[in-house]
Amino acid sequence: MRTKKTIVNPSRKILSTAIACLSEKGYANVSMRDIASESGVALSQLTYYFKNKEGLFTEVIHEMMAQYLQEMEDTMKSAVGAKAKTASLISYFKDLVKEKPKLLRLFIDFTAQSLWVPSFREQVDHLFCRLTEMIEENILKDTEMSANLDGYSSASIARYILGALYGTSIQIMLGSDKTSAFESFQLTDSLFAAREL
Amino acid sequence: MRTKKTIVNPSRKILSTAIACLSEKGYANVSMRDIASESGVALSQLTYYFKNKEGLFTEVIHEMMAQYLQEMEDTMKSAVGAKAKTASLISYFKDLVKEKPKLLRLFIDFTAQSLWVPSFREQVDHLFCRLTEMIEENILKDTEMSANLDGYSSASIARYILGALYGTSIQIMLGSDKTSAFESFQLTDSLFAAREL
DNA sequence: CGTTTGTTCGGTCGTACGTACGACCTATTT
DNA sequence: AAATAGGTCGTACGTACGACCGAACAAACG
């Protein structure tokens, strides 16, 4: 029998509800029942579409990763030149903190969970790799860094930039004042000011 | 009646067991019963000494914070001059990843949890503030940064340095190869190379 | 001595969890 | 019309959870 799409795919509804719940209450505080009742679907449907809890949450990570990578890529592709791309990367993280804190919280929470759940770890590690690759491609390639950065592989530099933006985001996220702290982001620009070739 | 210390304070035993469990299995995967049986103490003792789960874990965070701050301070105080202190800070984070991954995992996990539990958040935020203050005091004070860092407050710079080290640590922690990635840490030294006054 | 106060313990309560199962219903296929 | 397959649902199972209680014990003190 063909897969029908009568009105709206239930598995999509479950998935989006799961994302909403997780980004609002956190991994440790969300149950399958929460997601079921919130999405107006029987509990057994969750296991029907996604085997078990880990299966469902794996799919959530997958979704989250896709959104991250897509948005990040769009952001950087829209700018031309390493310097402009750096600026757009910074503003994307600012936007993340200010306008999309839920997505960011989801990211942070899953990063922590991935320390304990091997299958999550694999996914999140992959996400970090893709992100650093993207930074390498867009910002570090065809660019000569300031002199004191000789000897560092572009992979190391990219990892550092991503780490700095991510780590700074977390601090701002936790802090009480979200405004004055934004200055830190800008440091990426000053530190890695690229000279175009 | 006086608090006795017959052989070893049970609350200490509970606490250290809790730390061990948490740094091995993660917040979401540890129950009060786990800690009780692991520490060879009745479950009811946990609530006797620490009100409830949140009370116990609050104490664990407190312990973790103290260790972090102490070790970090010792590390930096042992070096003289901003440049040497920077190097010692870097090597402390390397040491964390390589030799004390449990403590680091504890830190990361609680950071994520603090996104959802207000009392945790307060504590972890305070930890971050203390750490940035320490970086300001030891590395940024009485030091002239390279020219392109004008206009940034020392608080912003400290936050960025901490964020970079923290964010890089997470990536290395998740990655498969722990060796080649250590190069990234060193970037802190090159980027914030201080000229002594 | 007995009382009081701090400590330890086993046990239980109510609830929540993830998962599994069987009964439907509907639409397609034979 | 009968059979089959996809989808939905309610419910129940077994386990685990945090919290709580009352009984026992221990130590100080009158």
mmCIF file of C-alpha atoms in Angstrom, chain B residues 48-168:
data_model
loop_
_atom_site.group_PDB
_atom_site.id
_atom_site.type_symbol
_atom_site.label_atom_id
_atom_site.label_comp_id
_atom_site.label_asym_id
_atom_site.label_seq_id
_atom_site.Cartn_x
_atom_site.Cartn_y
_atom_site.Cartn_z
ATOM 1 C CA TYR B 48 18.880 13.160 54.883
ATOM 2 C CA TYR B 49 22.108 14.932 54.030
ATOM 3 C CA PHE B 50 21.003 16.684 50.871
ATOM 4 C CA LYS B 51 17.284 17.368 50.935
ATOM 5 C CA ASN B 52 16.668 16.126 47.401
ATOM 6 C CA LYS B 53 18.270 15.379 44.059
ATOM 7 C CA GLU B 54 18.734 18.988 43.132
ATOM 8 C CA GLY B 55 20.307 19.663 46.509
ATOM 9 C CA LEU B 56 22.824 16.905 46.050
ATOM 10 C CA PHE B 57 23.714 17.912 42.538
ATOM 11 C CA THR B 58 23.996 21.537 43.538
ATOM 12 C CA GLU B 59 26.641 20.445 45.997
ATOM 13 C CA VAL B 60 28.388 18.472 43.277
ATOM 14 C CA ILE B 61 28.558 21.555 41.096
ATOM 15 C CA HIS B 62 29.900 23.514 44.028
ATOM 16 C CA GLU B 63 32.633 20.934 44.488
ATOM 17 C CA MET B 64 33.449 20.887 40.800
ATOM 18 C CA MET B 65 33.640 24.669 40.676
ATOM 19 C CA ALA B 66 35.978 24.785 43.617
ATOM 20 C CA GLN B 67 38.305 22.275 42.028
ATOM 21 C CA TYR B 68 38.301 24.082 38.716
ATOM 22 C CA LEU B 69 38.970 27.470 40.187
ATOM 23 C CA GLN B 70 41.622 26.168 42.521
ATOM 24 C CA GLU B 71 43.510 24.261 39.876
ATOM 25 C CA MET B 72 43.261 27.073 37.400
ATOM 26 C CA GLU B 73 44.475 29.582 39.920
ATOM 27 C CA ASP B 74 47.352 27.390 41.032
ATOM 28 C CA THR B 75 48.350 26.865 37.438
ATOM 29 C CA MET B 76 48.480 30.525 36.603
ATOM 30 C CA LYS B 77 49.952 31.694 39.851
ATOM 31 C CA SER B 78 52.842 29.345 39.332
ATOM 32 C CA ALA B 79 53.924 31.206 36.223
ATOM 33 C CA VAL B 80 55.338 34.706 36.093
ATOM 34 C CA GLY B 81 54.542 37.191 33.384
ATOM 35 C CA ALA B 82 51.565 37.350 31.080
ATOM 36 C CA LYS B 83 53.191 35.227 28.401
ATOM 37 C CA ALA B 84 54.112 32.429 30.762
ATOM 38 C CA LYS B 85 50.693 32.586 32.365
ATOM 39 C CA THR B 86 49.059 32.239 28.969
ATOM 40 C CA ALA B 87 51.161 29.193 28.276
ATOM 41 C CA SER B 88 50.243 27.657 31.602
ATOM 42 C CA LEU B 89 46.564 28.316 30.959
ATOM 43 C CA ILE B 90 46.812 26.528 27.647
ATOM 44 C CA SER B 91 48.616 23.581 29.136
ATOM 45 C CA TYR B 92 45.989 23.348 31.849
ATOM 46 C CA PHE B 93 43.285 22.872 29.238
ATOM 47 C CA LYS B 94 45.437 20.319 27.448
ATOM 48 C CA ASP B 95 45.829 18.546 30.743
ATOM 49 C CA LEU B 96 42.089 18.626 31.279
ATOM 50 C CA VAL B 97 41.387 16.925 27.993
ATOM 51 C CA LYS B 98 44.176 14.420 28.264
ATOM 52 C CA GLU B 99 44.411 13.590 31.952
ATOM 53 C CA LYS B 100 41.183 14.719 33.545
ATOM 54 C CA PRO B 101 38.462 14.107 30.982
ATOM 55 C CA LYS B 102 36.041 13.179 33.734
ATOM 56 C CA LEU B 103 36.229 16.601 35.297
ATOM 57 C CA LEU B 104 35.823 18.206 31.901
ATOM 58 C CA ARG B 105 32.826 16.060 31.045
ATOM 59 C CA LEU B 106 31.283 17.024 34.354
ATOM 60 C CA PHE B 107 31.755 20.661 33.456
ATOM 61 C CA ILE B 108 30.277 20.297 29.997
ATOM 62 C CA ASP B 109 27.327 18.273 31.219
ATOM 63 C CA PHE B 110 26.431 20.714 33.958
ATOM 64 C CA THR B 111 26.761 23.592 31.548
ATOM 65 C CA ALA B 112 24.103 22.000 29.398
ATOM 66 C CA GLN B 113 21.879 21.208 32.358
ATOM 67 C CA SER B 114 22.167 24.772 33.548
ATOM 68 C CA LEU B 115 20.238 25.807 30.448
ATOM 69 C CA TRP B 116 17.133 24.287 32.021
ATOM 70 C CA VAL B 117 17.603 24.391 35.776
ATOM 71 C CA PRO B 118 17.750 27.962 37.094
ATOM 72 C CA SER B 119 19.724 27.143 40.237
ATOM 73 C CA PHE B 120 22.355 25.320 38.203
ATOM 74 C CA ARG B 121 22.495 28.176 35.767
ATOM 75 C CA GLU B 122 23.276 30.627 38.493
ATOM 76 C CA GLN B 123 26.177 28.528 39.661
ATOM 77 C CA VAL B 124 27.670 27.808 36.261
ATOM 78 C CA ASP B 125 27.313 31.428 35.212
ATOM 79 C CA HIS B 126 29.200 32.389 38.336
ATOM 80 C CA LEU B 127 31.922 29.915 37.455
ATOM 81 C CA PHE B 128 32.341 31.417 34.011
ATOM 82 C CA CYS B 129 32.504 34.887 35.508
ATOM 83 C CA ARG B 130 35.172 33.880 37.973
ATOM 84 C CA LEU B 131 37.200 32.230 35.249
ATOM 85 C CA THR B 132 37.082 35.259 32.988
ATOM 86 C CA GLU B 133 38.006 37.466 35.910
ATOM 87 C CA MET B 134 40.973 35.253 36.559
ATOM 88 C CA ILE B 135 42.091 35.536 32.964
ATOM 89 C CA GLU B 136 41.708 39.288 33.110
ATOM 90 C CA GLU B 137 43.721 39.551 36.288
ATOM 91 C CA ASN B 138 46.532 37.262 35.270
ATOM 92 C CA ILE B 139 46.925 37.708 31.554
ATOM 93 C CA LEU B 140 45.324 40.890 30.388
ATOM 94 C CA LYS B 141 46.199 43.258 33.180
ATOM 95 C CA ASP B 142 49.289 45.392 32.806
ATOM 96 C CA THR B 143 49.598 44.104 29.299
ATOM 97 C CA GLU B 144 49.350 45.839 26.012
ATOM 98 C CA MET B 145 47.597 43.827 23.415
ATOM 99 C CA SER B 146 48.484 43.894 19.777
ATOM 100 C CA ALA B 147 47.184 46.933 17.987
ATOM 101 C CA ASN B 148 44.138 45.399 16.350
ATOM 102 C CA LEU B 149 42.655 44.604 19.723
ATOM 103 C CA ASP B 150 42.073 48.217 20.601
ATOM 104 C CA GLY B 151 38.584 49.064 21.583
ATOM 105 C CA TYR B 152 37.804 45.744 23.166
ATOM 106 C CA SER B 153 37.248 45.627 26.872
ATOM 107 C CA SER B 154 39.425 43.196 28.753
ATOM 108 C CA ALA B 155 36.248 41.439 29.831
ATOM 109 C CA SER B 156 35.350 40.763 26.212
ATOM 110 C CA ILE B 157 38.803 39.473 25.433
ATOM 111 C CA ALA B 158 38.856 37.243 28.477
ATOM 112 C CA ARG B 159 35.471 35.854 27.592
ATOM 113 C CA TYR B 160 36.680 35.108 24.105
ATOM 114 C CA ILE B 161 39.815 33.345 25.317
ATOM 115 C CA LEU B 162 37.858 31.229 27.749
ATOM 116 C CA GLY B 163 35.218 30.481 25.154
ATOM 117 C CA ALA B 164 37.827 29.436 22.642
ATOM 118 C CA LEU B 165 39.586 27.106 25.050
ATOM 119 C CA TYR B 166 36.289 25.672 26.244
ATOM 120 C CA GLY B 167 34.831 25.285 22.773
ATOM 121 C CA THR B 168 37.994 23.720 21.457
#
